[in-house]
Short mmCIF file of N, CA and C and ligand atoms in Angstrom, two decimals:
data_model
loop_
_atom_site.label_atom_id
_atom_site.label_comp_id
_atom_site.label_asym_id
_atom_site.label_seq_id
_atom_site.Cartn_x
_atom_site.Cartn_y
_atom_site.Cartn_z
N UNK A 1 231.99 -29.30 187.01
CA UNK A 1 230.82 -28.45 186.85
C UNK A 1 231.19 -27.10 186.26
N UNK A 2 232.16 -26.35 186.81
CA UNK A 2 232.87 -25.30 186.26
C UNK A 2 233.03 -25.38 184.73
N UNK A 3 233.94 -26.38 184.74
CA UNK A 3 234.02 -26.52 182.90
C UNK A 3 232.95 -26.79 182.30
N UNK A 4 231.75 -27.84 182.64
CA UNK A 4 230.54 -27.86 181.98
C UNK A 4 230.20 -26.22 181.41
N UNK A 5 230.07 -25.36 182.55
CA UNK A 5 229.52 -24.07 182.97
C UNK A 5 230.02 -22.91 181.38
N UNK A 6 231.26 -23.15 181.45
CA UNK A 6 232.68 -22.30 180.87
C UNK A 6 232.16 -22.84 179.34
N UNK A 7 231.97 -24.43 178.76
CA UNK A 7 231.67 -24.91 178.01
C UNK A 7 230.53 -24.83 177.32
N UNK A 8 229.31 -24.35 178.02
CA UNK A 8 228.22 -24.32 177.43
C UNK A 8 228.24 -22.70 177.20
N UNK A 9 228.98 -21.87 177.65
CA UNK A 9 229.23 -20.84 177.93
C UNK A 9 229.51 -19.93 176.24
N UNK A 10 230.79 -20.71 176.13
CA UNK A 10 231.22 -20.44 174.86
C UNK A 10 230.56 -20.84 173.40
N UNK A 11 230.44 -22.09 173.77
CA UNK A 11 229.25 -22.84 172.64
C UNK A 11 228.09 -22.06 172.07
N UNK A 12 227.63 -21.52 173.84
CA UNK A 12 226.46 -20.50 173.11
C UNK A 12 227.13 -18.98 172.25
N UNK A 13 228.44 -18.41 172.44
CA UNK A 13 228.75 -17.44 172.20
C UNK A 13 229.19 -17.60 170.36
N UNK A 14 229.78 -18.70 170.44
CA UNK A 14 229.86 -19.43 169.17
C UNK A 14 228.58 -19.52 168.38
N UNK A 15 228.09 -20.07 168.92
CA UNK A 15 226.28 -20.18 167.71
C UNK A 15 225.70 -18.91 167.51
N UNK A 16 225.80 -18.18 168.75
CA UNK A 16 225.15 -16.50 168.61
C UNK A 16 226.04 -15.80 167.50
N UNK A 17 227.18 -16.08 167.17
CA UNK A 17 228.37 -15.08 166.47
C UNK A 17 228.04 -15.91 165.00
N UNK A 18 227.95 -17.59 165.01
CA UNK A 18 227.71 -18.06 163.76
C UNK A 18 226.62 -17.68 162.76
N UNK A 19 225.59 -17.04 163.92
CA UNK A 19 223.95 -16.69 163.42
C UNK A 19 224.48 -15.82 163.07
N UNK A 20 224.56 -14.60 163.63
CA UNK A 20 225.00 -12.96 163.01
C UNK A 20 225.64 -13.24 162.17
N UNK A 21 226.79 -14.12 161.98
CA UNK A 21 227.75 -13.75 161.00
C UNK A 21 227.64 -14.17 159.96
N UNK A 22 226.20 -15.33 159.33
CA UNK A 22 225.55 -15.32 158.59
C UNK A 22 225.01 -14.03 157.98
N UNK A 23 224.14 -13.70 158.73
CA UNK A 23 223.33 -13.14 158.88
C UNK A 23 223.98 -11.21 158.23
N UNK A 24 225.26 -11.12 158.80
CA UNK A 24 226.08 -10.08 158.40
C UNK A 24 226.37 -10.43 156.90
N UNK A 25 226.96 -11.09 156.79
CA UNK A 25 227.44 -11.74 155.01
C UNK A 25 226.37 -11.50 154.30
N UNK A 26 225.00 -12.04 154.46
CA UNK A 26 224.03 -11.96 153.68
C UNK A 26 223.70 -10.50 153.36
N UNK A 27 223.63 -9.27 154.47
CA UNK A 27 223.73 -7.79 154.42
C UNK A 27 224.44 -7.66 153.58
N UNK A 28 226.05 -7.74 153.80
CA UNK A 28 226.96 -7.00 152.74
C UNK A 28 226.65 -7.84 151.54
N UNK A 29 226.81 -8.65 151.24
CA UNK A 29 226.50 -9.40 149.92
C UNK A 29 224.93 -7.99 149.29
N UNK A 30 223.99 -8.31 150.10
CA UNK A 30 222.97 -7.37 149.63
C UNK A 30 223.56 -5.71 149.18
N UNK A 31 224.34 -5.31 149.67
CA UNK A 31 224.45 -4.24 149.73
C UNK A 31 225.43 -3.91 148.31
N UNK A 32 226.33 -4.86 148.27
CA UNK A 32 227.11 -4.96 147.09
C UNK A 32 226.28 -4.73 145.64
N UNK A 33 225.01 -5.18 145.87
CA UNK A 33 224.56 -5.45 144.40
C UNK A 33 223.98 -3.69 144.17
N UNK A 34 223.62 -2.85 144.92
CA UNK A 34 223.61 -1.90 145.69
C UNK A 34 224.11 -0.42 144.85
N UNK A 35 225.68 -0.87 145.02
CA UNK A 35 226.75 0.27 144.72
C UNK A 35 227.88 -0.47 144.56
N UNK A 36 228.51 -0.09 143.62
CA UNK A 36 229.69 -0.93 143.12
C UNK A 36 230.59 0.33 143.99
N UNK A 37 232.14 -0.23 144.48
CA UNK A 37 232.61 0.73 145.07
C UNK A 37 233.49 1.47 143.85
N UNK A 38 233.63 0.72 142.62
CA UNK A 38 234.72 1.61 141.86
C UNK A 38 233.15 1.75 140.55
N UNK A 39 232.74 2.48 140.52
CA UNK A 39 231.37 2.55 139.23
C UNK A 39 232.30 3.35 137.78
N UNK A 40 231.90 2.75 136.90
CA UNK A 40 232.98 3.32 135.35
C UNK A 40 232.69 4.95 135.39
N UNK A 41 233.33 5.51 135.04
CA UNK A 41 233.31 6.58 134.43
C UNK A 41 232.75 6.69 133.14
N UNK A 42 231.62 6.80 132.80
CA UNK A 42 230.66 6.79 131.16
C UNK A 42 231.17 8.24 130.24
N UNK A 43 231.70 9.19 130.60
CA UNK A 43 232.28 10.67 130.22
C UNK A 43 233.82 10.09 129.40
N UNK A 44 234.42 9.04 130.57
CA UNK A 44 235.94 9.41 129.98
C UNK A 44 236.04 8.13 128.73
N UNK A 45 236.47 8.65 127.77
CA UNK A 45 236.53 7.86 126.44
C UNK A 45 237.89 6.68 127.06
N UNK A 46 237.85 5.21 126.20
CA UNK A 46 238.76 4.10 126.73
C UNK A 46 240.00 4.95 126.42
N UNK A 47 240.45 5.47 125.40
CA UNK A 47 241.61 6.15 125.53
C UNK A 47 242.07 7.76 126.05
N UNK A 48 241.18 7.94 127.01
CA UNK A 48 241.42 8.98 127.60
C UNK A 48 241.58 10.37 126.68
N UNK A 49 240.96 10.36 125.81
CA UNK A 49 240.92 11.64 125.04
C UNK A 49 240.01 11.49 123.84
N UNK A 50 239.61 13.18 123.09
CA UNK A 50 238.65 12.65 122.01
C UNK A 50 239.19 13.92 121.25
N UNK A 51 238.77 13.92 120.20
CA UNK A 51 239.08 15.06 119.36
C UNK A 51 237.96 15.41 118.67
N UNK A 52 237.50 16.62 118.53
CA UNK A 52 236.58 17.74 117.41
C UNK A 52 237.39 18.17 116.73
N UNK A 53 237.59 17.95 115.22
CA UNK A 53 238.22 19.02 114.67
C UNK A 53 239.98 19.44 115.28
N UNK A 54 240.06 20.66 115.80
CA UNK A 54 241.42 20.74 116.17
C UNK A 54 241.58 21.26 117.76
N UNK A 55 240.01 20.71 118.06
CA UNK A 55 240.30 20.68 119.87
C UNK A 55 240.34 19.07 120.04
N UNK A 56 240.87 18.76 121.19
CA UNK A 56 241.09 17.99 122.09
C UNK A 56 240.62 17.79 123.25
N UNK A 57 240.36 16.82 123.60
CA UNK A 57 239.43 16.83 124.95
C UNK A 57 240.53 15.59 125.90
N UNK A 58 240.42 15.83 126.83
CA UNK A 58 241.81 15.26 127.95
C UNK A 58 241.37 15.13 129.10
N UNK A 59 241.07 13.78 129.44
CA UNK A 59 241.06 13.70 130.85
C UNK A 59 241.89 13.59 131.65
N UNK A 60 242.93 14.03 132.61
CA UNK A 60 243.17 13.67 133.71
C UNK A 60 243.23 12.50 134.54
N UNK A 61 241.89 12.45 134.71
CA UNK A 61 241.66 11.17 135.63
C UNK A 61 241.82 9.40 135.15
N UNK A 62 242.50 9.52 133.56
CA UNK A 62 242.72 8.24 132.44
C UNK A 62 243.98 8.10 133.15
N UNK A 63 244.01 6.46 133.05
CA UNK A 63 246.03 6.66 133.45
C UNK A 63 246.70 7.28 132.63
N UNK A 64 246.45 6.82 131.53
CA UNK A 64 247.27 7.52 130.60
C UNK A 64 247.75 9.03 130.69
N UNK A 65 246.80 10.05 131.45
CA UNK A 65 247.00 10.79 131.32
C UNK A 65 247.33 11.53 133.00
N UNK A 66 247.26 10.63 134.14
CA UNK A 66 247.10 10.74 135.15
C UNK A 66 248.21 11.87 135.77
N UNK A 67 249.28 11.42 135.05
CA UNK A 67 250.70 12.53 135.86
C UNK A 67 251.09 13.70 135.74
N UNK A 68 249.81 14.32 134.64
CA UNK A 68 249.64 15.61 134.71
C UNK A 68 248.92 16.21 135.84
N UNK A 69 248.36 15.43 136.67
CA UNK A 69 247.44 16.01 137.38
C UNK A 69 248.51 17.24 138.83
N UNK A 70 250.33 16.23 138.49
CA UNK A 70 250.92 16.89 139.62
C UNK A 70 251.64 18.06 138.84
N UNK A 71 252.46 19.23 139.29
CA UNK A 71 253.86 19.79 138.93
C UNK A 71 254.57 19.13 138.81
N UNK A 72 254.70 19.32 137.38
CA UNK A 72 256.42 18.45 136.71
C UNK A 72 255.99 17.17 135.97
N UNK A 73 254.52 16.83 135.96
CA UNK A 73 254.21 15.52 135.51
C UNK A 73 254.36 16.14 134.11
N UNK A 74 254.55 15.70 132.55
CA UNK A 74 254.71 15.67 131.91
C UNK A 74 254.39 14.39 130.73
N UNK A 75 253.78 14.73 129.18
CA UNK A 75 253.61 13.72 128.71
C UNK A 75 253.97 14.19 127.35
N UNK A 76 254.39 13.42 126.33
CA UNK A 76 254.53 13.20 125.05
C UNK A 76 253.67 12.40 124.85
N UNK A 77 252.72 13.08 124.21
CA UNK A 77 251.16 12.95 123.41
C UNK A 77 251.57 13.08 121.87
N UNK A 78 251.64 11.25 121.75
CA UNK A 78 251.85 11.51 119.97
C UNK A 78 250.38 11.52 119.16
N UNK A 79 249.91 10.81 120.02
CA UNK A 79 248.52 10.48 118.88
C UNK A 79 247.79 12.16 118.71
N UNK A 80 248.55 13.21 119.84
CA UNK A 80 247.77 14.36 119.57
C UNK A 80 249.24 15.51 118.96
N UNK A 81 250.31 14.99 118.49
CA UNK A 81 251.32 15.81 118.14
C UNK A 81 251.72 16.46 119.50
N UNK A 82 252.02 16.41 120.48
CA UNK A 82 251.82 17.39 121.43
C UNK A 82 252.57 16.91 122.63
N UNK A 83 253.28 18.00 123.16
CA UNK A 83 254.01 17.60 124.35
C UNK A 83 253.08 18.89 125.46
N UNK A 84 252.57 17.56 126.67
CA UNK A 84 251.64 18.53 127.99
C UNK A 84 252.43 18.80 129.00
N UNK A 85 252.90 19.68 129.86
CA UNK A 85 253.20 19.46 131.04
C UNK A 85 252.62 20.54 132.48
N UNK A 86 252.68 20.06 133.35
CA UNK A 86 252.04 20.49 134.06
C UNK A 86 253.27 21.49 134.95
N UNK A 87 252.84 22.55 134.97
CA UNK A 87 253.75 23.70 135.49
C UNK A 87 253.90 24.51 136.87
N UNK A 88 252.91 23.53 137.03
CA UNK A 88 252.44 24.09 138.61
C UNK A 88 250.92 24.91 138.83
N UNK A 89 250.44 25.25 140.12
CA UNK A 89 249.49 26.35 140.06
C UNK A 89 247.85 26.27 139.15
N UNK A 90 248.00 24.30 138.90
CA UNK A 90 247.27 23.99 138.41
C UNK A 90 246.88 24.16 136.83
N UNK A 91 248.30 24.52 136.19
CA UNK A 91 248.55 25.20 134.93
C UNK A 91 249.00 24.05 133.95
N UNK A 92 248.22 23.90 132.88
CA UNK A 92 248.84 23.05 131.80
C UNK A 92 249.49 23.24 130.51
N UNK A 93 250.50 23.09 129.83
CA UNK A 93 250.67 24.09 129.01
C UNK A 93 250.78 23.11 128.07
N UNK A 94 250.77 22.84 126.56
CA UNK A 94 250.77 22.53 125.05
C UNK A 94 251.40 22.84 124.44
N UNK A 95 252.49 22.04 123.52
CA UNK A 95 253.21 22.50 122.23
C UNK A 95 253.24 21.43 121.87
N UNK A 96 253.32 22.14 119.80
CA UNK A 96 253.77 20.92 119.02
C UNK A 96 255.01 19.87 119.89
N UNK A 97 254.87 18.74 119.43
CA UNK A 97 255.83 17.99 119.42
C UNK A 97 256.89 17.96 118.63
N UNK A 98 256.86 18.43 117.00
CA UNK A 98 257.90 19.15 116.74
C UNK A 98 259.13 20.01 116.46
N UNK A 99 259.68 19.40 117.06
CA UNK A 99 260.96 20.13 117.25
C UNK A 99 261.20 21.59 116.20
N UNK A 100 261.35 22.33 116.32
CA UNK A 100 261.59 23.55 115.68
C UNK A 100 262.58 23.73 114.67
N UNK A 101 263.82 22.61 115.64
CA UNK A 101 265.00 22.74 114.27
C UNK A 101 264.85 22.17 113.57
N UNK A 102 264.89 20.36 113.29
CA UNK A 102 264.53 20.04 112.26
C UNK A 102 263.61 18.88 112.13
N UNK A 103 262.38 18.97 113.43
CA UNK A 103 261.14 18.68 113.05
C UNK A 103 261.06 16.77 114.07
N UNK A 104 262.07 17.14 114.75
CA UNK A 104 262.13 15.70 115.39
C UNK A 104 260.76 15.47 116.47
N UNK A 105 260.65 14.73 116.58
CA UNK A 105 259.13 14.10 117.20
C UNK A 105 258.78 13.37 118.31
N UNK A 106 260.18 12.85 118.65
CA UNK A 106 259.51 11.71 119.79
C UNK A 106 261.09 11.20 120.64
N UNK A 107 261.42 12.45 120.46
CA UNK A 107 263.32 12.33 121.52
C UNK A 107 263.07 12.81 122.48
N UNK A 108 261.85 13.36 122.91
CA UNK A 108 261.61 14.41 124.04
C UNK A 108 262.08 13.60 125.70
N UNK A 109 262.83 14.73 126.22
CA UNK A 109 262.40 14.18 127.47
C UNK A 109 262.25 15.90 128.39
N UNK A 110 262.24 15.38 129.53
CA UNK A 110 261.66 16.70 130.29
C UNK A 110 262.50 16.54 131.76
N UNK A 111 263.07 17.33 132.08
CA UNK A 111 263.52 17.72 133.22
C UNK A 111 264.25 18.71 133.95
N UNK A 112 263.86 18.93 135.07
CA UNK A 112 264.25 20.55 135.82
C UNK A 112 263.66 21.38 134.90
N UNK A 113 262.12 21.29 134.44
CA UNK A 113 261.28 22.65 133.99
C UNK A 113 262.29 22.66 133.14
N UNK A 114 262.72 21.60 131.76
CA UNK A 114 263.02 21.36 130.22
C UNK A 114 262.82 20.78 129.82
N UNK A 115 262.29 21.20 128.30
CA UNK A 115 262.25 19.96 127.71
C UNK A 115 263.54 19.85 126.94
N UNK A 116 264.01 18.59 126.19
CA UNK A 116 264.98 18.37 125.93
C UNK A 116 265.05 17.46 124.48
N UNK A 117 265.17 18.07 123.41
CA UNK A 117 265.61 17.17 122.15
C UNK A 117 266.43 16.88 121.96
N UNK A 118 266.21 14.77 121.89
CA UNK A 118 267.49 14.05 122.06
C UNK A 118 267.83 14.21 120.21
N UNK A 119 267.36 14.66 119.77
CA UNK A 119 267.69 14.96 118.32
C UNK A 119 269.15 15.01 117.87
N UNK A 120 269.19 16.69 118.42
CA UNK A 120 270.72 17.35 118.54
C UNK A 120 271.07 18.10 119.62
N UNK A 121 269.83 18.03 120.69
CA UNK A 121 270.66 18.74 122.16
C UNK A 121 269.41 19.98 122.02
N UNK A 122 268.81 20.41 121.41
CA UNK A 122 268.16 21.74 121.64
C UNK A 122 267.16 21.76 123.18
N UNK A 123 267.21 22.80 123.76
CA UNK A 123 266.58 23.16 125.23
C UNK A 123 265.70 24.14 125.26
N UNK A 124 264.51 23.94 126.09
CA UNK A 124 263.36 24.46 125.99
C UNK A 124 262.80 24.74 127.07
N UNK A 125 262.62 26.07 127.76
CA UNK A 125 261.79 25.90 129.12
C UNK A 125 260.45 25.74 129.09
N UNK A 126 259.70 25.80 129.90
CA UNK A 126 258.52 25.14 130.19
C UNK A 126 257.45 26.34 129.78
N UNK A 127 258.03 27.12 128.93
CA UNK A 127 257.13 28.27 128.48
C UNK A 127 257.20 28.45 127.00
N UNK A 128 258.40 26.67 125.96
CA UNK A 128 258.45 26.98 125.09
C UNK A 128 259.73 27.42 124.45
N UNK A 129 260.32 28.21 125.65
CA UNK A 129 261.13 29.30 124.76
C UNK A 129 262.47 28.45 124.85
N UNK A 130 263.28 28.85 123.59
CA UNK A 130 264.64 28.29 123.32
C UNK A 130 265.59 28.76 124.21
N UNK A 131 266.24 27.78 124.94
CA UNK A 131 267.26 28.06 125.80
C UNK A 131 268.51 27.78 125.09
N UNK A 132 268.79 26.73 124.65
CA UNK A 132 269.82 26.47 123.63
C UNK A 132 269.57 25.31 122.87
N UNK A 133 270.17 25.41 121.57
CA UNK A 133 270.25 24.77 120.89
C UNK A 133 270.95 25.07 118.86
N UNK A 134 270.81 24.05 118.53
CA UNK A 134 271.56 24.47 117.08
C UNK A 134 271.79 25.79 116.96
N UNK A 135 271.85 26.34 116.03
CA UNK A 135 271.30 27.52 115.36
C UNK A 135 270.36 27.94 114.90
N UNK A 136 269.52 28.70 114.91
CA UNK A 136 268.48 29.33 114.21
C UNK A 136 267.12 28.73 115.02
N UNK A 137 267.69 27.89 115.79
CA UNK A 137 266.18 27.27 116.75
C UNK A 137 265.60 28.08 117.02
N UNK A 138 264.16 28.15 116.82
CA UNK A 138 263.02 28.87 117.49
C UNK A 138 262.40 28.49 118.47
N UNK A 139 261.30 28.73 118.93
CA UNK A 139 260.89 28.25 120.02
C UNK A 139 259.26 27.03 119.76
N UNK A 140 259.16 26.74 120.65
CA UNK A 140 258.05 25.73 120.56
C UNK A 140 256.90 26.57 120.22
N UNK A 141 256.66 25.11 119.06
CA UNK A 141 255.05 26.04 118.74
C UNK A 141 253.53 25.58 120.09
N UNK A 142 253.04 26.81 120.35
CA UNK A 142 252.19 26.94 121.56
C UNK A 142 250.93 26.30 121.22
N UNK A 143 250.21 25.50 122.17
CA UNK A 143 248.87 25.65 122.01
C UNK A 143 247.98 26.10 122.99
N UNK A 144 246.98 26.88 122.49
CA UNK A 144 245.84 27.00 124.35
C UNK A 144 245.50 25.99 124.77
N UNK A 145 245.55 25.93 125.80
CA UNK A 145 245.67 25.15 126.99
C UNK A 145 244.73 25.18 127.72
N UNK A 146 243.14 24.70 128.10
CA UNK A 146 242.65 25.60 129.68
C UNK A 146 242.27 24.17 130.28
N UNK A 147 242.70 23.82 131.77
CA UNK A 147 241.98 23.39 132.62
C UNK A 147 240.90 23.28 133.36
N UNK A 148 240.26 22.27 133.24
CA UNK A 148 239.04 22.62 134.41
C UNK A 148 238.72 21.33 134.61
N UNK A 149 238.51 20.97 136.01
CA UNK A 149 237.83 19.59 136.60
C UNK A 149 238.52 18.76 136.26
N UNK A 150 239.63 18.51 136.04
CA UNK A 150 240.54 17.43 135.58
C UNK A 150 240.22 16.96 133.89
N UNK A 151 239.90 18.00 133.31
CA UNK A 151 239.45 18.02 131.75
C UNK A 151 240.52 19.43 131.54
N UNK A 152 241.41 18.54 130.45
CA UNK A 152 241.89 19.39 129.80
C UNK A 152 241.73 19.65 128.32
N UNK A 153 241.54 21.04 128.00
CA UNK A 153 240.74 21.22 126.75
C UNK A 153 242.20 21.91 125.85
N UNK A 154 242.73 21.59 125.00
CA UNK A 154 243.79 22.39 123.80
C UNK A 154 243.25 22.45 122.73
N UNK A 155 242.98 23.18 122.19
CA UNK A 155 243.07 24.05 121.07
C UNK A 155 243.85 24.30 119.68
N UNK A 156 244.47 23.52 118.72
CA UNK A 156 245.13 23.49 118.41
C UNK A 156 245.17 24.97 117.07
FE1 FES B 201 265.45 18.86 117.79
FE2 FES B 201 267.45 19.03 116.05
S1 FES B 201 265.45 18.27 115.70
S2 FES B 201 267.46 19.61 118.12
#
């Protein structure tokens, strides 16, 4: 009798949980059609940037462009000539990609707040300026730079 008891017990707890849990599925299913949880971004262009003329428009929030968003993230932006890096303090800064000495383009690398042309060795801090290199090296050519909202706007 006990087990009858225990048995009908559960059975009913089972059918009550099978109803709801219909009944739940059918909710979220409804709710889905609702609000998508990841909705597109209609602002950010598929390649994460657009150009007017000799501004630039930069999102942030593109992968492509995502690792600026920290200090020290850094990118070599060819399709815009341009090496970005992020300097801290929410600061982005712009220069040709051009190497100064003799115009190299795409040796860059960046580290410990430098950049670095695998060209012939020339060194650059994060403000541009020539730390060493060949002779007669100048410094990186600048562009304005301003942040806002994870839109970065340069100026060329
Ligand atoms: Fe960059 Fe020579 S072109 S160091």
């Amino acid at each position: 009798m006990k087990d009858r008891r225990k048995f009908l017990k559960n059975a009913g707890s089972t059918a009550l949980f099978a109803s709801l849990g219909s009944s739940f599925f059918i909710s979220c299913d409804d709710a889905s059609d609702d609000a998508s949880p990841n909705p597109p971004d209609n602002n950010v262009p598929e390649e994460g940037y657009s150009v007017d003329g000799n501004v630039y428009t930069i999102y942030l929030t593109h992968s492509s462009f995502s690792n600026l968003q920290s200090a020290g993230g850094w990118k070599r932006f060819d399709e815009g000539a341009m090496l970005l890096v992020n300097v801290g303090q929410n600061i982005i800064r712009a220069f040709s990609n051009a190497c100064p000495h003799q115009g190299c383009k795409t040796s860059w690398s960046y580290s410990n707040e430098k950049f670095n042309c695998g060209c012939h060795g020339a060194i650059f801090d994060n403000s541009g300026n020539i730390i060493t290199g060949p002779g007669g090296t100048g410094d990186l050519t600048s562009h304005n730079a301003v942040l806002k909202d994870n839109v970065l706007t340069v100026t060329k």
